[in-house]
C-alpha atoms as one frame of an Amber mdcrd trajectory, in Angstrom:
protein
 -50.389 -22.331  39.906 -47.527 -24.809  40.189 -44.315 -23.530  38.639 -41.492
 -25.811  37.557 -37.811 -25.037  37.177 -36.476 -25.047  33.624 -33.125 -26.488
  32.730 -30.467 -25.657  30.167 -30.672 -22.166  28.762 -33.443 -21.183  31.210
 -30.735 -20.370  33.752 -28.255 -19.013  31.238 -28.008 -15.212  31.735 -27.385
 -14.750  28.003 -31.049 -15.500  27.292 -32.451 -13.025  29.819 -32.977  -9.275
  29.823 -34.344  -6.847  32.396 -36.734  -3.983  31.643 -36.971  -1.538  34.547
 -39.548   1.189  35.170 -42.273  -0.510  33.129 -46.042  -0.273  33.600 -47.426
  -1.479  30.266 -45.429  -4.324  28.699 -46.660  -3.347  25.246 -45.545   0.273
  25.558 -42.187   1.131  27.151 -41.918   4.726  28.418 -39.028   7.176  28.000
 -37.870   6.397  31.554 -37.820   2.639  30.897 -34.353   1.080  31.240 -33.151
  -2.174  29.679 -30.228  -4.282  30.836 -28.668  -7.638  30.111 -27.968 -10.106
  32.915 -24.365 -10.852  33.890 -24.979 -13.689  36.330 -27.805 -15.715  37.892
 -27.257 -16.791  41.500 -29.645 -19.622  42.383 -29.946 -20.934  45.932 -27.909
 -24.141  46.022 -30.545 -25.950  48.110 -33.586 -25.163  45.955 -35.925 -28.168
  45.828 -38.398 -28.321  42.960 -40.463 -31.003  44.740 -41.297 -28.746  47.698
 -40.273 -25.273  46.434 -37.976 -25.007  49.425 -35.405 -22.164  49.077 -37.194
 -20.803  46.010 -35.001 -17.743  45.650 -32.315 -16.374  43.326 -30.443 -13.186
  42.508 -29.798 -11.653  39.095 -26.653  -9.583  38.693 -26.984  -6.948  35.974
 -24.341  -5.697  33.559 -24.901  -2.103  34.640 -26.003  -0.321  37.801 -29.481
   1.142  38.087 -30.063   4.887  38.512 -33.057   5.771  40.662 -35.698   8.301
  39.636 -39.432   8.893  40.142 -40.189   5.633  38.324 -37.369   3.373  39.536
 -36.725   3.057  43.266 -35.400   0.375  45.646 -37.359  -1.590  48.220 -36.203
  -2.275  51.789 -35.220  -5.765  52.846 -37.152  -6.783  55.981 -35.584  -7.029
  59.404 -35.572 -10.492  60.986 -38.665 -10.293  63.184 -40.769  -8.022  60.993
 -43.586 -10.597  60.835 -44.281  -9.956  64.516 -45.364  -6.435  63.540 -47.738
  -7.577  60.809 -51.442  -7.958  61.617 -54.819  -7.560  59.923 -54.380  -3.779
  59.924 -51.079  -3.959  58.023 -51.388  -2.934  54.390 -49.776  -5.582  52.166
 -49.838  -5.705  48.378 -48.973  -8.099  45.575 -48.452  -7.059  41.955 -47.581
  -8.458  38.568 -48.521  -9.031  34.946 -49.719 -12.620  35.417 -53.075 -14.186
  34.558 -56.041 -12.263  35.917 -57.967 -15.507  36.480 -57.146 -19.210  36.667
 -56.315 -20.403  33.131 -57.011 -16.853  31.963 -54.980 -14.404  29.912 -52.110
 -12.386  31.323 -52.381  -8.619  31.560 -50.068  -6.204  29.699 -50.914  -3.600
  32.383 -49.376  -4.026  35.828 -51.995  -5.325  38.273 -52.088  -4.822  42.044
 -54.116  -6.323  44.887 -54.213  -5.942  48.651 -53.888  -9.218  50.584 -53.856
 -10.428  54.174 -50.974 -12.390  55.695 -52.512 -15.670  56.851 -51.021 -17.321
  59.971 -49.139 -20.532  59.142 -51.084 -22.605  61.685 -54.255 -21.776  59.753
 -52.666 -22.241  56.311 -51.304 -25.650  57.360 -54.772 -26.859  58.330 -56.189
 -30.065  56.858 -58.548 -28.235  54.468 -55.777 -25.836  53.484 -52.196 -26.915
  52.677 -52.078 -29.725  55.245 -48.609 -29.080  56.647 -46.798 -28.065  53.425
 -45.884 -24.587  54.669 -42.611 -24.374  56.602 -40.886 -21.456  58.350 -39.300
 -20.239  55.110 -42.715 -19.670  53.519 -46.014 -17.997  54.341 -49.515 -17.709
  52.889 -51.260 -14.526  51.787 -54.655 -13.809  50.302 -58.173 -14.298  51.632
 -59.718 -17.376  53.252 -62.683 -17.008  50.890 -60.387 -16.745  47.859 -60.939
 -14.347  44.971 -57.777 -12.258  45.474 -54.526 -14.019  44.655 -51.387 -14.126
  42.555 -51.660 -16.382  39.517 -49.756 -18.032  36.666 -47.013 -15.686  35.473
 -46.750 -13.812  38.779 -43.955 -15.968  40.200 -40.982 -13.892  41.292 -43.193
 -10.917  42.000 -43.126  -9.016  45.293 -45.354  -8.987  48.322 -44.696  -5.683
  50.081 -46.034  -4.419  53.406 -46.128  -0.908  54.807 -44.409  -0.486  58.179
 -45.972   2.341  60.178 -43.006   2.908  62.504 -40.599   3.610  59.649 -43.118
   4.801  57.025 -41.471   2.451  54.528 -42.495  -0.489  52.361 -40.610  -3.741
  52.920 -40.188  -6.751  50.663 -41.835  -9.329  52.920 -42.373 -12.090  50.361
 -41.729 -13.289  46.826 -44.478 -15.082  44.908 -43.557 -18.765  44.799 -46.365
 -21.271  44.166 -49.939 -22.314  44.909 -52.828 -24.486  43.730 -55.016 -22.752
  41.187 -55.744 -19.043  41.529 -58.076 -17.439  44.037 -59.454 -20.707  45.389
 -60.929 -20.738  48.914 -58.453 -21.918  51.577 -55.693 -22.261  48.951 -53.999
 -18.849  48.961 -50.707 -18.049  47.257 -47.472 -19.193  48.906 -44.611 -16.727
  49.259 -40.915 -16.964  50.121 -40.323 -15.438  53.576 -37.563 -13.008  52.634
 -36.489 -12.306  56.231 -35.294 -15.921  56.462 -32.814 -15.316  53.644 -31.115
 -12.086  54.744 -27.825 -13.879  55.508 -27.933 -15.726  52.168 -28.626 -12.493
  50.256 -25.857 -10.566  52.009 -23.383 -13.412  51.494 -24.134 -13.545  47.757
 -23.808  -9.773  47.466 -20.465  -9.830  49.263 -19.125 -12.537  46.961 -20.370
 -10.686  43.890 -18.852  -7.464  45.146 -15.453  -9.088  45.750 -15.568 -10.629
  42.293 -15.525  -7.146  40.760 -12.184  -6.412  42.531 -13.182  -2.809  43.168
 -14.694  -1.160  46.205 -16.428   1.684  44.412 -18.530  -0.273  41.944 -22.225
  -0.540  42.715 -23.934  -3.822  41.997 -27.518  -3.933  40.848 -29.146  -7.252
  41.610 -32.641  -8.569  41.420 -34.385 -10.863  43.866 -36.754 -13.492  42.519
 -38.001 -17.018  42.830 -36.420 -19.918  40.990 -39.762 -21.166  39.620 -38.947
 -20.005  36.104 -41.853 -18.630  34.053 -41.952 -16.541  30.900 -41.468 -13.313
  32.820 -40.948 -11.962  36.310 -41.936  -8.825  38.144 -39.140  -7.868  40.434
 -37.661  -5.260  42.686 -34.058  -4.109  42.700 -31.580  -4.355  45.523 -28.526
  -2.162  45.308 -25.443  -2.448  47.459 -21.676  -2.204  47.557 -18.955  -4.095
  49.375 -18.840  -1.361  51.998 -22.576  -1.445  52.689 -24.473  -4.683  52.215
 -27.879  -3.497  53.394 -29.993  -0.596  52.226 -30.249   2.263  54.737 -33.824
   3.216  55.525 -33.543   6.639  53.942 -32.753   4.921  50.621 -35.767   2.619
  50.817 -39.018   3.667  49.304 -41.950   5.196  51.151 -44.391   4.200  48.450
 -45.271   0.985  46.670 -42.633  -0.233  44.209 -42.876   0.231  40.483 -42.056
  -3.060  38.897 -39.460  -4.639  36.675 -40.397  -6.842  33.757 -38.108  -9.726
  32.814 -38.274 -11.923  29.798 -36.151 -14.464  27.986 -34.965 -13.674  24.514
 -36.867 -15.697  21.887
């Protein structure tokens, strides 16, 4: 699945909406929340040719209230990948195609994946050196379990035993096909962008000219597709990172995004 960046109205917040607390895209629940997008903050050094810096933030028009169906996800600490091994439980999720060139699913799908070391994923029969330090591979060497077309922007979360929390380790970015052997999905390494995220949140917070307002933003990849499956980050000017007690201790329920027709 190779995703390309749209131009023109594709990055215009007017044409986007956010639906939060959604499981079935064809049947919103009573706890489902909708919001328009105030601003889209795209990484200034995004490169469509290599998918380098494939990350963006969406600023919503209204803050998000948490409940049993809508909860935040922790941003990873810098060296969290050192604590990830084959015993770490990591999951991907989304409403994308359930097979290569197949139909998308209206029901949220989930799969457990392994984090594949970059020296293996950069092997000649794999991605042959395409994967840099801002990316990582996840899936199975034999294939069969993978993100697919329409899953871009979705989360890869891992459970950290020491804190009993889930962390947003990666964001679905790109890949070749779906579920092919030795061609797993490629994910943005979120820990590499903590400074960029915090800087954007600080600027957005200052732009509101109030210290008490809470900003709800969404983290995603720039590889624009018809919809995204995202997690919310919430912060204020006084506190730019989520305290652990406010991060979830279960897998995230997802957000559905779509452009207006």
